[in-house]
mmCIF file of C-alpha atoms in Angstrom:
data_model
loop_
_atom_site.group_PDB
_atom_site.id
_atom_site.type_symbol
_atom_site.label_atom_id
_atom_site.label_comp_id
_atom_site.label_asym_id
_atom_site.label_seq_id
_atom_site.Cartn_x
_atom_site.Cartn_y
_atom_site.Cartn_z
ATOM 1 C CA VAL A 1 97.449 83.980 99.385
ATOM 2 C CA GLU A 2 97.029 80.216 99.009
ATOM 3 C CA LEU A 3 100.288 79.977 97.062
ATOM 4 C CA ALA A 4 102.090 81.693 99.942
ATOM 5 C CA ASN A 5 101.711 78.358 101.760
ATOM 6 C CA ASP A 6 103.077 76.288 98.860
ATOM 7 C CA PRO A 7 105.785 73.746 99.773
ATOM 8 C CA ASP A 8 108.062 75.106 97.034
ATOM 9 C CA PRO A 9 110.014 78.192 98.291
ATOM 10 C CA LEU A 10 110.281 79.658 94.766
ATOM 11 C CA VAL A 11 106.519 79.559 94.393
ATOM 12 C CA VAL A 12 106.145 81.259 97.760
ATOM 13 C CA GLU A 13 108.593 84.022 96.779
ATOM 14 C CA SER A 14 106.693 84.644 93.546
ATOM 15 C CA ALA A 15 103.420 84.797 95.475
ATOM 16 C CA ILE A 16 104.955 87.311 97.922
ATOM 17 C CA HIS A 17 106.101 89.607 95.108
ATOM 18 C CA ALA A 18 102.644 89.431 93.542
ATOM 19 C CA LEU A 19 100.969 90.240 96.870
ATOM 20 C CA SER A 20 103.135 93.324 97.366
ATOM 21 C CA SER A 21 102.022 94.609 93.956
ATOM 22 C CA ILE A 22 98.330 93.947 94.559
ATOM 23 C CA SER A 23 98.281 95.510 98.061
ATOM 24 C CA GLY A 24 94.952 93.919 98.923
ATOM 25 C CA GLY A 25 93.424 93.640 102.384
ATOM 26 C CA ASP A 26 95.043 90.246 103.013
ATOM 27 C CA THR A 27 98.520 91.363 101.982
ATOM 28 C CA ILE A 28 99.920 92.835 105.211
ATOM 29 C CA PRO A 29 98.691 90.009 107.522
ATOM 30 C CA MET A 30 100.024 87.340 105.141
ATOM 31 C CA LEU A 31 103.414 89.017 104.754
ATOM 32 C CA THR A 32 103.599 89.531 108.518
ATOM 33 C CA THR A 33 103.055 85.813 109.013
ATOM 34 C CA LEU A 34 105.852 85.014 106.570
ATOM 35 C CA LEU A 35 108.236 87.165 108.634
ATOM 36 C CA LYS A 36 108.069 84.341 111.188
ATOM 37 C CA SER A 37 109.166 81.698 108.661
ATOM 38 C CA GLN A 38 112.097 79.443 109.522
ATOM 39 C CA ASP A 39 113.507 80.193 106.061
ATOM 40 C CA SER A 40 115.564 83.412 106.214
ATOM 41 C CA ASN A 41 115.165 83.937 102.451
ATOM 42 C CA LEU A 42 111.394 84.001 102.835
ATOM 43 C CA ARG A 43 111.659 86.442 105.751
ATOM 44 C CA LEU A 44 113.894 88.662 103.627
ATOM 45 C CA THR A 45 111.477 88.551 100.672
ATOM 46 C CA ALA A 46 108.525 89.274 102.958
ATOM 47 C CA ALA A 47 110.319 92.291 104.449
ATOM 48 C CA GLN A 48 111.078 93.636 100.969
ATOM 49 C CA ALA A 49 107.459 93.145 99.938
ATOM 50 C CA LEU A 50 106.182 94.978 103.030
ATOM 51 C CA GLY A 51 108.327 97.959 102.072
ATOM 52 C CA HIS A 52 107.044 97.903 98.491
ATOM 53 C CA THR A 53 103.451 98.239 99.723
ATOM 54 C CA LYS A 54 104.301 101.705 101.159
ATOM 55 C CA ASN A 55 101.499 100.959 103.564
ATOM 56 C CA ALA A 56 101.599 102.453 107.075
ATOM 57 C CA ALA A 57 100.285 99.139 108.412
ATOM 58 C CA ALA A 58 103.592 97.534 107.394
ATOM 59 C CA VAL A 59 105.536 99.614 109.928
ATOM 60 C CA THR A 60 104.637 97.541 113.010
ATOM 61 C CA PRO A 61 105.805 94.142 111.648
ATOM 62 C CA LEU A 62 108.928 95.734 110.147
ATOM 63 C CA LEU A 63 109.862 97.232 113.517
ATOM 64 C CA ILE A 64 110.028 93.658 114.786
ATOM 65 C CA ALA A 65 111.909 92.421 111.721
ATOM 66 C CA ILE A 66 114.713 95.001 112.133
ATOM 67 C CA HIS A 67 115.839 92.878 115.095
ATOM 68 C CA ASP A 68 115.800 89.607 113.122
ATOM 69 C CA SER A 69 118.477 87.072 114.082
ATOM 70 C CA ASP A 70 119.721 87.129 110.470
ATOM 71 C CA GLU A 71 121.527 90.436 109.921
ATOM 72 C CA VAL A 72 120.735 90.475 106.190
ATOM 73 C CA VAL A 73 117.021 90.199 106.983
ATOM 74 C CA ALA A 74 117.370 92.928 109.620
ATOM 75 C CA CYS A 75 119.099 95.277 107.162
ATOM 76 C CA THR A 76 116.477 94.532 104.515
ATOM 77 C CA ALA A 77 113.747 95.362 107.027
ATOM 78 C CA LEU A 78 115.463 98.683 107.792
ATOM 79 C CA SER A 79 115.467 99.607 104.101
ATOM 80 C CA ALA A 80 111.843 98.513 103.824
ATOM 81 C CA LEU A 81 110.965 100.662 106.826
ATOM 82 C CA GLU A 82 112.455 103.679 105.060
ATOM 83 C CA GLU A 83 110.459 102.798 101.939
ATOM 84 C CA THR A 84 107.157 102.795 103.840
ATOM 85 C CA GLN A 85 107.696 106.471 104.660
ATOM 86 C CA ALA A 86 107.456 107.526 101.014
ATOM 87 C CA SER A 87 104.101 109.155 100.325
ATOM 88 C CA ASP A 88 103.984 107.728 96.799
ATOM 89 C CA SER A 89 106.018 105.726 94.316
ATOM 90 C CA TYR A 90 107.891 108.847 93.208
ATOM 91 C CA ARG A 91 108.920 109.806 96.751
ATOM 92 C CA SER A 92 108.045 113.449 96.147
ATOM 93 C CA ARG A 93 107.717 113.886 99.880
ATOM 94 C CA GLN A 94 107.905 111.812 103.054
ATOM 95 C CA ARG A 95 105.494 111.065 105.812
ATOM 96 C CA GLU A 96 106.238 112.425 109.240
ATOM 97 C CA VAL A 97 108.372 109.878 111.051
ATOM 98 C CA SER A 98 106.659 108.480 114.132
ATOM 99 C CA GLY A 99 108.179 108.101 117.575
ATOM 100 C CA GLU A 100 108.081 104.304 117.341
ATOM 101 C CA ILE A 101 110.162 104.372 114.146
ATOM 102 C CA THR A 102 112.627 106.803 115.734
ATOM 103 C CA ASN A 103 112.978 104.565 118.799
ATOM 104 C CA GLY A 104 113.366 101.469 116.630
ATOM 105 C CA LEU A 105 116.161 103.034 114.601
ATOM 106 C CA LYS A 106 117.867 104.301 117.744
ATOM 107 C CA SER A 107 117.955 100.784 119.163
ATOM 108 C CA CYS A 108 119.543 99.516 115.933
ATOM 109 C CA LEU A 109 122.392 102.003 116.300
ATOM 110 C CA ALA A 110 123.414 100.015 119.372
ATOM 111 C CA ASP A 111 123.116 96.613 117.646
ATOM 112 C CA SER A 112 126.137 94.333 118.028
ATOM 113 C CA ARG A 113 126.223 93.731 114.239
ATOM 114 C CA TRP A 114 128.062 96.384 112.216
ATOM 115 C CA ARG A 115 125.876 95.962 109.132
ATOM 116 C CA VAL A 116 122.764 96.721 111.161
ATOM 117 C CA ARG A 117 124.338 99.794 112.766
ATOM 118 C CA ALA A 118 125.432 101.099 109.356
ATOM 119 C CA ALA A 119 122.044 100.440 107.754
ATOM 120 C CA ALA A 120 120.239 102.203 110.608
ATOM 121 C CA ALA A 121 122.497 105.255 110.264
ATOM 122 C CA GLU A 122 121.808 105.371 106.531
ATOM 123 C CA VAL A 123 118.026 105.269 107.049
ATOM 124 C CA ILE A 124 118.190 107.996 109.722
ATOM 125 C CA GLY A 125 119.978 110.268 107.272
ATOM 126 C CA LYS A 126 117.520 109.580 104.461
ATOM 127 C CA LEU A 127 114.526 110.186 106.716
ATOM 128 C CA SER A 128 116.116 113.351 108.182
ATOM 129 C CA ILE A 129 115.546 112.338 111.806
ATOM 130 C CA GLY A 130 117.369 115.188 113.534
ATOM 131 C CA LYS A 131 116.495 113.856 116.991
ATOM 132 C CA LEU A 132 119.048 111.086 116.517
ATOM 133 C CA ALA A 133 121.979 113.338 115.556
ATOM 134 C CA GLY A 134 123.506 112.886 119.017
ATOM 135 C CA ASP A 135 123.315 109.109 118.706
ATOM 136 C CA LEU A 136 124.957 109.283 115.272
ATOM 137 C CA ARG A 137 127.837 111.318 116.684
ATOM 138 C CA LYS A 138 128.521 108.513 119.158
ATOM 139 C CA LEU A 139 129.019 106.167 116.189
ATOM 140 C CA LEU A 140 131.991 108.260 115.055
ATOM 141 C CA ASP A 141 133.944 106.339 117.694
ATOM 142 C CA ASP A 142 132.749 102.981 116.327
ATOM 143 C CA SER A 143 135.391 100.329 115.703
ATOM 144 C CA ASP A 144 134.070 99.649 112.193
ATOM 145 C CA GLY A 145 135.058 102.105 109.463
ATOM 146 C CA PHE A 146 131.968 101.446 107.350
ATOM 147 C CA VAL A 147 129.714 102.310 110.295
ATOM 148 C CA VAL A 148 131.663 105.539 110.872
ATOM 149 C CA LYS A 149 131.363 106.418 107.171
ATOM 150 C CA SER A 150 127.586 105.833 107.281
ATOM 151 C CA ALA A 151 127.274 107.978 110.412
ATOM 152 C CA LEU A 152 129.270 110.800 108.792
ATOM 153 C CA THR A 153 127.072 110.713 105.688
ATOM 154 C CA ALA A 154 123.909 110.771 107.793
ATOM 155 C CA LEU A 155 125.165 113.686 109.886
ATOM 156 C CA SER A 156 125.942 115.589 106.703
ATOM 157 C CA GLN A 157 122.383 114.985 105.476
ATOM 158 C CA LEU A 158 121.089 116.294 108.801
ATOM 159 C CA ASN A 159 123.376 119.352 108.653
ATOM 160 C CA ALA A 160 124.644 118.282 112.064
ATOM 161 C CA THR A 161 128.407 118.766 111.763
ATOM 162 C CA PRO A 162 130.354 117.269 114.699
ATOM 163 C CA GLU A 163 132.796 119.386 116.686
ATOM 164 C CA SER A 164 136.153 120.042 115.047
ATOM 165 C CA LYS A 165 138.044 118.122 117.759
ATOM 166 C CA GLN A 166 135.968 115.014 117.141
ATOM 167 C CA LEU A 167 136.504 115.227 113.370
ATOM 168 C CA ILE A 168 140.246 115.699 113.788
ATOM 169 C CA ALA A 169 140.449 112.721 116.146
ATOM 170 C CA LEU A 170 138.395 110.720 113.653
ATOM 171 C CA GLY A 171 140.798 111.543 110.836
ATOM 172 C CA LYS A 172 143.714 110.264 112.902
ATOM 173 C CA HIS A 173 141.853 107.168 114.121
ATOM 174 C CA GLN A 174 140.442 106.264 110.695
ATOM 175 C CA PRO A 175 142.967 107.448 108.045
ATOM 176 C CA SER A 176 140.748 106.176 105.215
ATOM 177 C CA LEU A 177 138.048 108.620 106.332
ATOM 178 C CA GLN A 178 140.323 111.628 106.709
ATOM 179 C CA GLY A 179 139.001 113.151 103.487
ATOM 180 C CA ASP A 180 135.408 112.848 104.715
ATOM 181 C CA ALA A 181 136.314 114.365 108.082
ATOM 182 C CA VAL A 182 138.117 117.269 106.419
ATOM 183 C CA GLU A 183 135.166 117.847 104.083
ATOM 184 C CA MET A 184 132.947 118.404 107.106
ATOM 185 C CA LEU A 185 135.606 120.596 108.720
ATOM 186 C CA LEU A 186 135.552 122.808 105.646
ATOM 187 C CA HIS A 187 132.010 123.873 106.496
ATOM 188 C CA SER A 188 133.517 125.831 109.362
ATOM 189 C CA GLU A 189 134.864 129.284 108.545
ATOM 190 C CA SER A 190 137.017 129.754 111.635
ATOM 191 C CA GLU A 191 140.732 130.522 111.619
ATOM 192 C CA GLU A 192 141.242 127.508 113.884
ATOM 193 C CA THR A 193 139.855 125.206 111.202
ATOM 194 C CA VAL A 194 142.142 126.685 108.551
ATOM 195 C CA LYS A 195 145.131 126.206 110.838
ATOM 196 C CA THR A 196 144.145 122.643 111.770
ATOM 197 C CA VAL A 197 143.560 121.447 108.201
ATOM 198 C CA THR A 198 146.805 123.116 107.057
ATOM 199 C CA GLU A 199 148.721 121.263 109.774
ATOM 200 C CA LEU A 200 147.077 117.981 108.772
ATOM 201 C CA PHE A 201 148.096 118.608 105.173
ATOM 202 C CA ASP A 202 151.699 119.573 105.952
ATOM 203 C CA SER A 203 152.273 116.614 108.265
ATOM 204 C CA GLY A 204 150.311 114.044 106.239
ATOM 205 C CA THR A 205 151.396 111.416 103.764
ATOM 206 C CA ALA A 206 150.829 111.812 100.034
ATOM 207 C CA ASP A 207 147.567 109.846 100.364
ATOM 208 C CA THR A 208 146.427 112.157 103.159
ATOM 209 C CA GLN A 209 147.219 115.245 101.104
ATOM 210 C CA VAL A 210 145.315 113.872 98.109
ATOM 211 C CA ALA A 211 142.328 113.112 100.362
ATOM 212 C CA ILE A 212 142.342 116.686 101.694
ATOM 213 C CA LEU A 213 142.611 118.195 98.206
ATOM 214 C CA SER A 214 139.756 115.953 97.060
ATOM 215 C CA ALA A 215 137.676 117.253 99.956
ATOM 216 C CA PHE A 216 138.242 120.789 98.677
ATOM 217 C CA LEU A 217 137.073 119.736 95.220
ATOM 218 C CA ARG A 218 133.857 118.227 96.635
ATOM 219 C CA ARG A 219 133.303 121.340 98.744
ATOM 220 C CA GLY A 220 133.516 123.714 95.798
ATOM 221 C CA ILE A 221 133.707 127.490 96.022
ATOM 222 C CA SER A 222 132.427 129.141 99.186
ATOM 223 C CA GLU A 223 129.722 131.807 99.075
ATOM 224 C CA ASN A 224 132.017 133.891 101.281
ATOM 225 C CA PRO A 225 135.083 135.075 99.286
ATOM 226 C CA GLN A 226 136.982 135.859 102.504
ATOM 227 C CA THR A 227 136.722 132.212 103.543
ATOM 228 C CA ASP A 228 138.326 130.988 100.317
ATOM 229 C CA GLU A 229 141.019 133.629 100.708
ATOM 230 C CA GLY A 230 142.081 132.095 104.001
ATOM 231 C CA TRP A 231 142.662 128.701 102.380
ATOM 232 C CA LYS A 232 144.900 129.924 99.560
ATOM 233 C CA PRO A 233 148.238 129.601 101.411
#
């Protein structure tokens, strides 16, 4: 704890890592104090260390850190927040996500920084927060492709497939994500979906067609033979 106040930043970082491993009574308050440091690297290291403690007491300071002025620190705090929800070092199961964590992540989805929005979407998917599926769907219209990709992945983890029209529009708006959009469309067994994907394939470029075929490969064989039969043409 005394070394956490050392004038040498490298010494402080080493002390922080040691504190996160010890998880003593003074650890959380000391790391919380370091989150207010003027040095963004120290704030980042403190956020990481708070996550490593897997201590529920670390949630409150991390919910403040996810709004840090430095987006790298904010994203690190989001990852650390997800880490605190593991019940043990092997992550065999997760703690029930509290309302304050859900609200904190929801606010990050509206952050002006794309990295923060993407990181928040990723954490929501990993923590299986179904309440935020509607907010994730709104991100499918985001201007940043990486954010859209993160939202799609999270929605897939939540088994919350967007409507076909939204996925089709997404594929046209973000050509690089057309394969991902089609992969989610393939979960639908309707004739309309078969017709829509076939039209996308016939009218698409070679890259589009490869993306669609790759989506079929990732999807694998359906449990319903009739569904696969409809795709054969």
